[in-house]
Short mmCIF file of C-alpha atoms and ligand atoms in Angstrom, two decimals:
data_model
loop_
_atom_site.label_atom_id
_atom_site.label_comp_id
_atom_site.label_asym_id
_atom_site.label_seq_id
_atom_site.Cartn_x
_atom_site.Cartn_y
_atom_site.Cartn_z
CA UNK A 1008 -56.66 -3.43 31.00
CA UNK A 1009 -59.66 -2.20 29.10
CA UNK A 1010 -63.31 -2.91 28.43
CA UNK A 1011 -64.92 -3.37 25.02
CA UNK A 1012 -68.46 -3.47 23.69
CA UNK A 1013 -69.93 -4.25 20.25
CA UNK A 1014 -73.65 -3.77 19.55
CA UNK A 1015 -76.10 -4.44 16.73
CA UNK A 1016 -79.34 -2.82 17.87
CA UNK A 1017 -81.89 -0.03 17.35
CA UNK A 1018 -80.67 1.81 20.40
CA UNK A 1019 -76.96 1.41 19.92
CA UNK A 1020 -75.59 4.69 21.34
CA UNK A 1021 -77.66 4.66 24.51
CA UNK A 1022 -76.98 0.98 25.14
CA UNK A 1023 -73.26 1.44 24.52
CA UNK A 1024 -73.20 4.36 26.97
CA UNK A 1025 -74.99 2.38 29.69
CA UNK A 1026 -72.83 -0.69 29.18
CA UNK A 1027 -69.69 1.47 29.28
CA UNK A 1028 -70.78 2.82 32.66
CA UNK A 1029 -71.19 -0.78 33.86
CA UNK A 1030 -67.62 -1.67 32.87
CA UNK A 1031 -66.04 1.62 33.95
CA UNK A 1032 -63.90 -0.31 36.47
CA UNK A 1033 -61.97 -1.81 33.53
CA UNK A 1034 -60.47 1.54 32.60
CA UNK A 1035 -60.78 5.09 33.80
CA UNK A 1036 -58.37 6.75 31.43
CA UNK A 1037 -60.53 7.35 28.37
CA UNK A 1038 -63.83 6.33 26.83
CA UNK A 1039 -65.34 6.29 23.35
CA UNK A 1040 -68.24 5.13 21.19
CA UNK A 1041 -68.18 4.77 17.40
CA UNK A 1042 -71.29 3.97 15.36
CA UNK A 1043 -72.21 3.68 11.69
CA UNK A 1044 -75.00 3.81 9.14
CA UNK A 1045 -73.74 4.92 5.73
CA UNK A 1046 -71.22 7.06 7.61
CA UNK A 1047 -69.19 6.65 10.79
CA UNK A 1048 -69.85 8.74 13.92
CA UNK A 1049 -67.49 8.93 16.84
CA UNK A 1050 -67.32 10.57 20.27
CA UNK A 1051 -64.37 9.86 22.53
CA UNK A 1052 -62.03 11.56 24.93
CA UNK A 1053 -59.90 11.35 28.05
CA UNK A 1054 -61.55 10.70 31.41
CA UNK A 1055 -64.47 8.78 32.86
CA UNK A 1056 -67.46 7.76 30.74
CA UNK A 1057 -69.65 10.34 32.51
CA UNK A 1058 -67.10 13.08 31.82
CA UNK A 1059 -66.56 12.24 28.16
CA UNK A 1060 -70.29 12.10 27.43
CA UNK A 1061 -71.37 14.91 29.73
CA UNK A 1062 -73.80 17.16 27.83
CA UNK A 1063 -73.25 15.13 24.68
CA UNK A 1064 -76.44 14.32 22.74
CA UNK A 1065 -76.15 10.57 22.22
CA UNK A 1066 -78.51 10.64 19.22
CA UNK A 1067 -75.68 12.23 17.25
CA UNK A 1068 -74.17 8.75 17.26
CA UNK A 1069 -76.42 7.41 14.51
CA UNK A 1070 -76.95 3.96 13.07
CA UNK A 1071 -77.67 0.48 14.38
CA UNK A 1072 -74.15 -0.81 14.78
CA UNK A 1073 -71.44 0.39 17.06
CA UNK A 1074 -68.44 -0.42 19.20
CA UNK A 1075 -67.22 1.19 22.41
CA UNK A 1076 -64.24 1.17 24.73
CA UNK A 1077 -62.95 2.21 28.15
CA UNK A 1078 -59.22 2.34 28.47
CA UNK A 1079 -56.57 1.83 31.05
CA UNK A 1080 -53.12 2.05 29.45
CA UNK A 1081 -50.75 -0.89 29.80
CA UNK A 1082 -48.64 -0.35 26.70
CA UNK A 1083 -47.57 2.59 24.58
CA UNK A 1084 -46.33 5.99 25.60
CA UNK A 1085 -48.84 8.62 24.62
CA UNK A 1086 -52.18 7.90 26.27
CA UNK A 1087 -53.83 11.02 24.84
CA UNK A 1088 -53.37 9.80 21.27
CA UNK A 1089 -54.57 6.28 22.02
CA UNK A 1090 -58.17 6.84 22.93
CA UNK A 1091 -60.29 4.12 21.33
CA UNK A 1092 -62.16 2.99 19.22
CA UNK A 1093 -59.43 3.35 16.59
CA UNK A 1094 -60.49 3.92 12.97
CA UNK A 1095 -58.95 3.62 9.52
CA UNK A 1096 -60.72 3.97 6.19
CA UNK A 1097 -58.86 1.51 3.96
CA UNK A 1098 -59.82 -1.03 2.58
CA UNK A 1099 -63.22 -0.25 4.12
CA UNK A 1100 -64.07 1.88 7.08
CA UNK A 1101 -62.68 -0.29 9.85
CA UNK A 1102 -62.82 0.42 13.58
CA UNK A 1103 -61.38 -1.53 16.48
CA UNK A 1104 -61.63 -1.59 20.27
CA UNK A 1105 -59.12 -3.85 21.98
CA UNK A 1106 -58.74 -5.33 25.45
CA UNK A 1107 -55.47 -7.07 26.15
CA UNK A 1108 -51.84 -6.72 25.28
CA UNK A 1109 -49.99 -7.75 22.12
CA UNK A 1110 -46.66 -9.38 22.96
CA UNK A 1111 -44.91 -9.52 19.57
CA UNK A 1112 -45.21 -5.85 18.56
CA UNK A 1113 -41.67 -5.53 17.17
CA UNK A 1114 -42.19 -8.45 14.77
CA UNK A 1115 -45.55 -7.06 13.70
CA UNK A 1116 -44.08 -3.61 13.13
CA UNK A 1117 -41.58 -5.27 10.74
CA UNK A 1118 -44.47 -7.02 8.97
CA UNK A 1119 -46.34 -3.72 8.61
CA UNK A 1120 -43.23 -1.88 7.33
CA UNK A 1121 -42.96 -4.47 4.57
CA UNK A 1122 -46.58 -3.76 3.69
CA UNK A 1123 -45.81 -0.02 3.64
CA UNK A 1124 -48.20 0.67 6.45
CA UNK A 1125 -47.10 3.37 8.82
CA UNK A 1126 -48.22 3.80 12.39
CA UNK A 1127 -49.13 6.98 14.20
CA UNK A 1128 -48.70 5.85 17.80
CA UNK A 1129 -46.94 3.25 19.96
CA UNK A 1130 -50.24 1.55 20.68
CA UNK A 1131 -50.35 -2.22 20.29
CA UNK A 1132 -54.02 -1.84 19.33
CA UNK A 1133 -53.05 0.27 16.32
CA UNK A 1134 -50.74 -2.55 15.25
CA UNK A 1135 -53.59 -5.06 15.55
CA UNK A 1136 -55.89 -2.79 13.52
CA UNK A 1137 -53.32 -2.44 10.74
CA UNK A 1138 -52.63 -6.16 10.56
CA UNK A 1139 -56.39 -6.72 10.28
CA UNK A 1140 -56.72 -4.03 7.61
CA UNK A 1141 -53.88 -5.53 5.59
CA UNK A 1142 -55.40 -9.00 5.76
CA UNK A 1143 -58.93 -7.79 5.00
CA UNK A 1144 -57.68 -5.95 1.91
CA UNK A 1145 -56.46 -9.28 0.47
CA UNK A 1146 -58.70 -12.03 1.82
CA UNK A 1147 -62.26 -12.86 2.76
CA UNK A 1148 -63.16 -11.96 6.33
CA UNK A 1149 -62.78 -15.43 7.91
CA UNK A 1150 -59.44 -15.99 6.22
CA UNK A 1151 -58.26 -12.49 7.16
CA UNK A 1152 -59.17 -12.95 10.80
CA UNK A 1153 -57.68 -16.47 10.87
CA UNK A 1154 -54.38 -15.18 9.49
CA UNK A 1155 -54.40 -12.31 11.98
CA UNK A 1156 -54.81 -14.77 14.84
CA UNK A 1157 -51.86 -16.75 13.47
CA UNK A 1158 -49.65 -13.66 13.32
CA UNK A 1159 -50.56 -11.81 16.50
CA UNK A 1160 -49.38 -13.10 19.89
CA UNK A 1161 -50.64 -12.07 23.29
CA UNK A 1162 -54.11 -11.30 24.54
CA UNK A 1163 -56.85 -9.65 22.54
CA UNK A 1164 -60.54 -9.86 23.24
CA UNK A 1165 -61.62 -7.32 20.67
CA UNK A 1166 -64.54 -5.86 18.81
CA UNK A 1167 -64.47 -4.52 15.30
CA UNK A 1168 -66.87 -2.56 13.12
CA UNK A 1169 -66.48 -3.22 9.43
CA UNK A 1170 -68.04 -0.76 6.99
CA UNK A 1171 -68.27 -3.23 4.10
CA UNK A 1172 -71.74 -3.65 2.52
CA UNK A 1173 -74.29 -2.88 5.25
CA UNK A 1174 -71.68 -3.15 7.95
CA UNK A 1175 -71.08 -5.75 10.62
CA UNK A 1176 -69.97 -5.92 14.22
CA UNK A 1177 -67.39 -8.61 14.92
CA UNK A 1178 -66.12 -9.89 18.25
CA UNK A 1179 -63.05 -12.14 18.44
CA UNK A 1180 -60.73 -13.59 21.03
CA UNK A 1181 -57.14 -14.77 20.86
CA UNK A 1182 -56.72 -18.56 20.85
CA UNK A 1183 -56.19 -18.60 24.63
CA UNK A 1184 -59.19 -16.42 25.50
CA UNK A 1185 -57.09 -14.70 28.15
CA UNK A 1186 -59.40 -11.70 28.55
CA UNK A 1187 -63.15 -12.24 28.85
CA UNK A 1188 -65.77 -11.54 26.16
CA UNK A 1189 -69.43 -12.55 26.33
CA UNK A 1190 -72.34 -12.58 23.89
CA UNK A 1191 -75.80 -11.26 24.77
CA UNK A 1192 -79.11 -11.26 22.94
CA UNK A 1193 -82.31 -9.22 23.26
CA UNK A 1194 -85.58 -9.87 21.43
CA UNK A 1195 -87.52 -6.70 20.57
CA UNK A 1196 -90.54 -5.84 18.40
CA UNK A 1197 -88.07 -4.89 15.67
CA UNK A 1198 -86.12 -8.13 15.79
CA UNK A 1199 -83.11 -9.58 17.58
CA UNK A 1200 -80.41 -7.32 18.98
CA UNK A 1201 -76.93 -8.58 19.86
CA UNK A 1202 -74.18 -7.34 22.11
CA UNK A 1203 -70.67 -8.54 22.87
CA UNK A 1204 -69.11 -7.13 26.00
CA UNK A 1205 -66.06 -7.69 28.19
CA UNK A 1206 -68.30 -8.52 31.13
CA UNK A 1207 -71.85 -9.76 31.51
CA UNK A 1208 -72.73 -6.75 33.70
CA UNK A 1209 -72.83 -4.71 30.47
CA UNK A 1210 -75.58 -7.03 29.23
CA UNK A 1211 -77.50 -6.92 32.51
CA UNK A 1212 -77.86 -3.14 32.58
CA UNK A 1213 -79.12 -2.99 29.00
CA UNK A 1214 -81.61 -5.85 29.22
CA UNK A 1215 -79.62 -8.40 27.20
CA UNK A 1216 -79.62 -12.05 28.13
CA UNK A 1217 -76.26 -13.77 28.48
CA UNK A 1218 -75.96 -16.35 25.68
CA UNK A 1219 -72.38 -17.59 26.14
CA UNK A 1220 -68.74 -16.56 26.08
CA UNK A 1221 -66.98 -16.02 22.77
CA UNK A 1222 -64.72 -19.10 22.58
CA UNK A 1223 -60.96 -18.76 22.54
CA UNK A 1224 -59.92 -18.47 18.88
CA UNK A 1225 -63.48 -17.78 17.72
CA UNK A 1226 -64.97 -14.84 15.83
CA UNK A 1227 -68.66 -13.93 16.03
CA UNK A 1228 -70.28 -11.75 13.36
CA UNK A 1229 -73.44 -9.69 13.83
CA UNK A 1230 -75.36 -8.00 11.09
CA UNK A 1231 -78.99 -6.93 10.87
CA UNK A 1232 -80.51 -9.27 13.41
CA UNK A 1233 -78.39 -12.33 12.75
CA UNK A 1234 -75.34 -13.92 14.26
CA UNK A 1235 -72.80 -16.25 12.70
CA UNK A 1236 -69.68 -17.68 14.25
CA UNK A 1237 -66.46 -19.21 13.03
CA UNK A 1238 -63.81 -21.09 14.99
CA UNK A 1239 -60.69 -19.57 13.47
CA UNK A 1240 -58.12 -21.43 15.48
CA UNK A 1241 -58.32 -24.52 17.72
CA UNK A 1242 -58.99 -23.17 21.22
CA UNK A 1243 -56.26 -23.46 23.86
CA UNK A 1244 -58.02 -21.88 26.83
CA UNK A 1245 -55.89 -19.95 29.32
CA UNK A 1246 -58.33 -17.66 31.10
CA UNK A 1247 -56.79 -15.01 33.36
CA UNK A 1248 -57.19 -15.86 37.05
CA UNK A 1249 -56.82 -12.22 38.05
CA UNK A 1250 -60.17 -11.42 36.39
CA UNK A 1251 -61.77 -13.63 39.07
CA UNK A 1252 -59.51 -12.55 41.91
CA UNK A 1253 -59.67 -8.80 41.42
CA UNK A 1254 -60.44 -7.27 38.11
CA UNK A 1255 -64.00 -8.13 37.12
CA UNK A 1256 -67.12 -7.03 38.92
CA UNK A 1257 -68.46 -9.60 41.40
CA UNK A 1258 -71.84 -9.56 39.62
CA UNK A 1259 -70.25 -10.70 36.36
CA UNK A 1260 -70.25 -14.27 35.08
CA UNK A 1261 -67.11 -15.36 33.22
CA UNK A 1262 -66.85 -18.72 31.45
CA UNK A 1263 -70.04 -19.72 33.24
CA UNK A 1264 -68.57 -19.03 36.68
CA UNK A 1265 -70.04 -16.32 38.91
CA UNK A 1266 -67.24 -14.03 40.04
CA UNK A 1267 -69.05 -13.52 43.35
CA UNK A 1268 -69.20 -17.26 44.02
CA UNK A 1269 -65.56 -17.71 43.07
CA UNK A 1270 -64.51 -14.98 45.49
CA UNK A 1271 -66.65 -16.46 48.26
CA UNK A 1272 -64.99 -19.85 47.74
CA UNK A 1273 -61.58 -18.20 47.63
CA UNK A 1274 -62.26 -17.04 51.18
CA UNK A 1275 -63.42 -20.51 52.24
CA UNK A 1276 -60.41 -22.25 50.69
CA UNK A 1277 -57.72 -20.38 52.65
CA UNK A 1278 -55.93 -22.48 55.29
CA UNK A 1279 -55.63 -20.30 58.37
CA UNK A 1280 -54.36 -21.22 61.82
CA UNK A 1281 -54.18 -17.99 63.86
CA UNK A 1282 -56.37 -16.88 66.74
CA UNK A 1283 -58.05 -13.60 65.85
CA UNK A 1284 -61.02 -11.57 67.07
CA UNK A 1285 -62.32 -10.19 63.77
CA UNK A 1286 -62.08 -10.48 60.00
CA UNK A 1287 -61.78 -7.12 58.23
CA UNK A 1288 -61.88 -6.90 54.43
CA UNK A 1289 -60.00 -4.36 52.35
CA UNK A 1290 -62.92 -2.76 50.53
CA UNK A 1291 -64.33 -3.29 48.03
CA UNK A 1292 -62.90 -6.21 46.10
CA UNK A 1293 -61.96 -8.39 49.09
CA UNK A 1294 -65.37 -8.18 50.79
CA UNK A 1295 -66.74 -11.37 49.27
CA UNK A 1296 -63.65 -13.45 50.03
CA UNK A 1297 -63.60 -12.08 53.60
CA UNK A 1298 -67.22 -13.13 54.03
CA UNK A 1299 -66.50 -16.71 52.90
CA UNK A 1300 -63.44 -16.75 55.19
CA UNK A 1301 -65.33 -15.43 58.21
CA UNK A 1302 -68.13 -17.98 57.84
CA UNK A 1303 -65.74 -20.87 57.32
CA UNK A 1304 -63.73 -20.07 60.46
CA UNK A 1305 -66.64 -18.64 62.43
CA UNK A 1306 -64.81 -15.38 63.10
CA UNK A 1307 -66.92 -12.19 63.24
CA UNK A 1308 -66.87 -10.14 60.01
CA UNK A 1309 -66.39 -6.43 60.65
CA UNK A 1310 -66.14 -3.36 58.43
CA UNK A 1311 -63.11 -1.70 59.95
CA UNK A 1312 -61.95 0.09 56.80
CA UNK A 1313 -64.13 2.52 54.92
CA UNK A 1314 -63.44 3.49 51.36
CA UNK A 1315 -63.93 6.90 49.85
CA UNK A 1316 -65.96 5.82 46.85
CA UNK A 1317 -64.95 8.85 44.81
CA UNK A 1318 -61.35 7.71 44.52
CA UNK A 1319 -60.67 5.13 41.81
CA UNK A 1320 -58.60 1.97 41.90
CA UNK A 1321 -55.19 2.94 43.22
CA UNK A 1322 -53.23 0.55 41.02
CA UNK A 1323 -54.51 2.59 38.09
CA UNK A 1324 -52.10 5.33 39.21
CA UNK A 1325 -49.06 4.58 37.07
CA UNK A 1326 -46.40 5.69 39.56
CA UNK A 1327 -45.52 4.24 42.94
CA UNK A 1328 -45.44 7.64 44.68
CA UNK A 1329 -48.89 8.47 43.44
CA UNK A 1330 -50.24 5.04 44.37
CA UNK A 1331 -48.92 5.32 47.91
CA UNK A 1332 -50.59 8.63 48.66
CA UNK A 1333 -53.81 7.44 47.02
CA UNK A 1334 -54.03 4.51 49.47
CA UNK A 1335 -54.19 6.89 52.41
CA UNK A 1336 -56.67 9.20 50.70
CA UNK A 1337 -58.85 6.23 49.83
CA UNK A 1338 -59.25 4.34 53.11
CA UNK A 1339 -60.12 5.38 56.64
CA UNK A 1340 -60.49 3.34 59.85
CA UNK A 1341 -63.38 2.74 62.27
CA UNK A 1342 -61.37 2.89 65.49
CA UNK A 1343 -63.81 0.87 67.62
CA UNK A 1344 -63.60 -2.13 65.27
CA UNK A 1345 -59.83 -2.16 65.39
CA UNK A 1346 -58.53 -0.88 68.69
CA UNK A 1347 -57.18 -3.62 71.00
CA UNK A 1348 -58.18 -6.39 68.56
CA UNK A 1349 -56.36 -9.23 66.81
CA UNK A 1350 -57.37 -8.85 63.20
CA UNK A 1351 -57.33 -11.01 60.09
CA UNK A 1352 -57.06 -8.40 57.34
CA UNK A 1353 -58.26 -9.95 54.05
CA UNK A 1354 -57.23 -8.49 50.70
CA UNK A 1355 -57.72 -10.01 47.28
CA UNK A 1356 -53.98 -10.11 46.59
CA UNK A 1357 -50.56 -8.73 47.42
CA UNK A 1358 -48.84 -7.34 44.34
CA UNK A 1359 -46.15 -4.80 45.16
CA UNK A 1360 -46.91 -4.72 48.88
CA UNK A 1361 -47.51 -0.99 48.96
CA UNK A 1362 -51.16 -1.17 49.91
CA UNK A 1363 -50.62 -4.05 52.30
CA UNK A 1364 -47.88 -2.30 54.29
CA UNK A 1365 -49.80 0.96 54.44
CA UNK A 1366 -52.93 -0.82 55.62
CA UNK A 1367 -51.19 -2.82 58.31
CA UNK A 1368 -49.53 0.35 59.59
CA UNK A 1369 -52.83 2.19 59.50
CA UNK A 1370 -54.60 -0.49 61.57
CA UNK A 1371 -51.75 -0.56 64.07
CA UNK A 1372 -51.87 3.22 64.36
CA UNK A 1373 -55.53 2.84 65.33
CA UNK A 1374 -54.60 0.41 68.09
CA UNK A 1375 -54.84 -3.05 66.49
CA UNK A 1376 -53.10 -5.53 68.78
CA UNK A 1377 -52.15 -7.92 65.96
CA UNK A 1378 -52.67 -7.77 62.19
CA UNK A 1379 -52.61 -11.08 60.30
CA UNK A 1380 -52.65 -10.42 56.57
CA UNK A 1381 -54.65 -12.88 54.44
CA UNK A 1382 -54.40 -12.90 50.63
CA UNK A 1383 -57.19 -14.56 48.66
CA UNK A 1384 -54.70 -15.03 45.80
CA UNK A 1385 -51.51 -17.15 45.93
CA UNK A 1386 -48.15 -15.30 45.85
CA UNK A 1387 -47.72 -13.24 42.67
CA UNK A 1388 -44.19 -14.08 41.61
CA UNK A 1389 -44.03 -13.31 37.90
CA UNK A 1390 -44.97 -10.40 35.68
CA UNK A 1391 -48.12 -10.34 33.57
CA UNK A 1392 -47.73 -9.43 29.89
CA UNK A 1393 -51.36 -9.85 28.98
CA UNK A 1394 -52.90 -6.65 30.28
CA UNK A 1395 -52.65 -6.58 34.08
CA UNK A 1396 -50.27 -3.83 35.09
CA UNK A 1397 -47.53 -5.87 36.71
CA UNK A 1398 -44.94 -6.11 33.97
CA UNK A 1399 -41.81 -5.60 36.07
CA UNK A 1400 -40.70 -8.65 38.04
CA UNK A 1401 -38.57 -6.97 40.68
CA UNK A 1402 -41.46 -4.74 41.69
CA UNK A 1403 -43.46 -7.78 42.85
CA UNK A 1404 -42.95 -8.27 46.56
CA UNK A 1405 -43.08 -12.10 46.28
CA UNK A 1406 -40.90 -12.34 43.14
CA UNK A 1407 -38.04 -13.85 45.14
CA UNK A 1408 -40.21 -15.90 47.49
CA UNK A 1409 -42.40 -15.19 50.47
CA UNK A 1410 -39.93 -15.75 53.32
CA UNK A 1411 -39.98 -12.80 55.64
CA UNK A 1412 -42.79 -11.11 53.76
CA UNK A 1413 -44.62 -10.38 57.02
CA UNK A 1414 -41.68 -8.21 58.12
CA UNK A 1415 -41.71 -6.32 54.82
CA UNK A 1416 -45.35 -5.37 55.29
CA UNK A 1417 -45.08 -5.09 59.08
CA UNK A 1418 -47.77 -7.74 59.71
CA UNK A 1419 -47.77 -10.38 62.45
CA UNK A 1420 -48.24 -13.07 59.82
CA UNK A 1421 -49.12 -13.46 56.16
CA UNK A 1422 -51.34 -16.29 54.90
CA UNK A 1423 -51.70 -16.93 51.20
CA UNK A 1424 -54.21 -18.92 49.20
CA UNK A 1425 -52.77 -22.07 47.61
CA UNK A 1426 -52.81 -22.55 43.84
CA UNK A 1427 -55.01 -25.64 44.33
CA UNK A 1428 -57.42 -23.59 46.47
CA UNK A 1429 -57.58 -20.94 43.75
CA UNK A 1430 -58.19 -23.43 40.94
CA UNK A 1431 -60.88 -25.19 42.99
CA UNK A 1432 -62.62 -21.88 43.70
CA UNK A 1433 -62.67 -20.89 40.03
CA UNK A 1434 -64.10 -24.30 39.15
CA UNK A 1435 -62.53 -24.56 35.67
CA UNK A 1436 -59.90 -27.18 34.77
CA UNK A 1437 -56.43 -26.01 35.78
CA UNK A 1438 -55.29 -26.51 32.18
CA UNK A 1439 -57.85 -23.88 31.08
CA UNK A 1440 -56.39 -21.12 33.26
CA UNK A 1441 -53.54 -18.67 32.80
CA UNK A 1442 -51.57 -18.97 36.06
CA UNK A 1443 -48.47 -17.29 34.64
CA UNK A 1444 -48.28 -14.60 37.34
CA UNK A 1445 -48.15 -17.40 39.95
CA UNK A 1446 -46.04 -20.01 38.16
CA UNK A 1447 -44.10 -18.27 35.36
CA UNK A 1448 -45.65 -20.65 32.78
CA UNK A 1449 -46.81 -18.34 30.03
CA UNK A 1450 -49.41 -19.62 27.57
CA UNK A 1451 -47.81 -17.69 24.68
CA UNK A 1452 -44.17 -17.64 23.58
CA UNK A 1453 -42.35 -15.18 25.87
CA UNK A 1454 -38.73 -14.84 24.75
CA UNK A 1455 -36.18 -12.82 26.77
CA UNK A 1456 -36.31 -10.07 24.12
CA UNK A 1457 -40.07 -9.86 24.39
CA UNK A 1458 -39.95 -9.67 28.16
CA UNK A 1459 -37.38 -6.87 27.97
CA UNK A 1460 -39.27 -5.01 25.28
CA UNK A 1461 -42.57 -5.11 27.16
CA UNK A 1462 -40.96 -4.08 30.45
CA UNK A 1463 -39.33 -1.16 28.66
CA UNK A 1464 -42.61 -0.08 27.05
CA UNK A 1465 -44.20 0.05 30.49
CA UNK A 1466 -41.27 2.02 31.95
CA UNK A 1467 -41.55 4.53 29.09
CA UNK A 1468 -45.21 4.93 29.70
CA UNK A 1469 -44.63 5.59 33.37
CA UNK A 1470 -41.93 8.11 32.66
CA UNK A 1471 -44.27 9.98 30.36
CA UNK A 1472 -47.19 9.86 32.74
CA UNK A 1473 -48.20 13.23 34.11
CA UNK A 1474 -49.78 13.47 37.53
CA UNK A 1475 -53.25 14.97 37.32
CA UNK A 1476 -53.43 18.52 38.61
CA UNK A 1477 -55.36 18.81 41.86
P1 AMP B 1886 -50.07 -3.79 46.42
O1 AMP B 1886 -49.75 -5.09 47.06
O2 AMP B 1886 -49.71 -2.61 47.20
O3 AMP B 1886 -49.50 -3.69 45.03
O4 AMP B 1886 -51.64 -3.66 46.26
C1 AMP B 1886 -52.38 -4.70 45.91
C2 AMP B 1886 -53.82 -4.30 45.77
O5 AMP B 1886 -54.04 -3.63 44.53
C3 AMP B 1886 -54.63 -5.53 45.73
O6 AMP B 1886 -55.92 -5.25 46.18
C4 AMP B 1886 -54.60 -5.82 44.25
O7 AMP B 1886 -55.61 -6.68 43.83
C5 AMP B 1886 -54.76 -4.46 43.65
N1 AMP B 1886 -54.27 -4.51 42.27
C6 AMP B 1886 -54.96 -4.87 41.24
N2 AMP B 1886 -54.28 -4.79 40.11
C7 AMP B 1886 -53.10 -4.40 40.41
C8 AMP B 1886 -51.93 -4.15 39.65
N3 AMP B 1886 -51.90 -4.29 38.35
N4 AMP B 1886 -50.85 -3.75 40.32
C9 AMP B 1886 -50.91 -3.61 41.64
N5 AMP B 1886 -51.99 -3.84 42.40
C10 AMP B 1886 -53.08 -4.23 41.80
#
């Protein structure tokens, strides 16, 4: 999962930096900004946004157009060489920042071999950039992007900086619009500035007004104070439900739906029939759902778990061993809120069950009489190939059903959200959502070979991952 930004403005570097900070939760592995006037300027590196840009004079990133990226790796094997934005200089200077996951990489590699284009990394984003470059070298921009959308499968909400003529910033989304991408606008004395960003919070912190989402299959072009758009492919919306459940910030608005309100309704929509004394959320993501749940059932809401805010999202640790120890380092218990009580412990979801089991055990160690686990998301039974790091089916605790799941996580009971409850909370038509991780119905063509190939890519990445020194 990643975050992308594209900006056409007088203050591009500073705005890109601030917006990157706002979407830091989308990737903590690397960060980068690339800008242009008659030349390209780039600063990027491994680590958090604040680390990469520490002591860096942002005015070295010159020009009025730029793109930016924060990265969490979900494909490829050499994270250090895949820091984005990516850049190539033929047929024009062309830079790309990509959020999502391409699912037909092997086919596209064959296509690129035929075109005598060689790749430097295993990154699916580099493949996307090269397909774009090939198409742009032969066709007008709309045609090139349209053909790219026809060729490339999977999820890609991307931004591109094209150095042709005076340069333009382009945002585009795959035909399903799986990952989010919004457009913002700001009027200044010098004219109209535009931004596209993975989440509306990036617009909020830089004073841009949310205009709308980029449509699935649409490209939007920004150049010198103007915007144009082109529907490249008929939209077939399949927006990722996990963006609402977990990934996006609660203060973001995706497809017109406030993530905060969706999470609140997720809490309200859970059918629960146990007698408990308190509702305790797993901080931070599950807080809003726990609040909705507590008000609906009139059960006191208590903060029994406290998070060390200096430790990042534990799923971002690519190995199970590392994830498990991070859970314990991340959360501590307020004994008085837990001891002797029957607790409904609300989390946004249960994926592998690691966190859930550790948390239940932790609460019991602090004297909880009963722990009833409540998941604001329905059972996750199938892998995601579109950018959420759950590519391996047998790692998912509910992949073979939910019978006996409470024993596996040592809880007194487990209550899941229903798919209907989830769809109602999101408030978009069911047919406009990607529910593949819950139903196994993938919006793009997922052949057995593709599934195997993508699972293998993730395994390779894990095997090559080096634990940070501490
Ligand atoms: P677990 O059930 O131990 O895998 O942990 C689930 C918790 O991690 C929930 O809060 C999830 O929402 C969160 N999480 C988010 N993304 C992922 C992911 N890709 N893999 C595993 N857990 C995730």
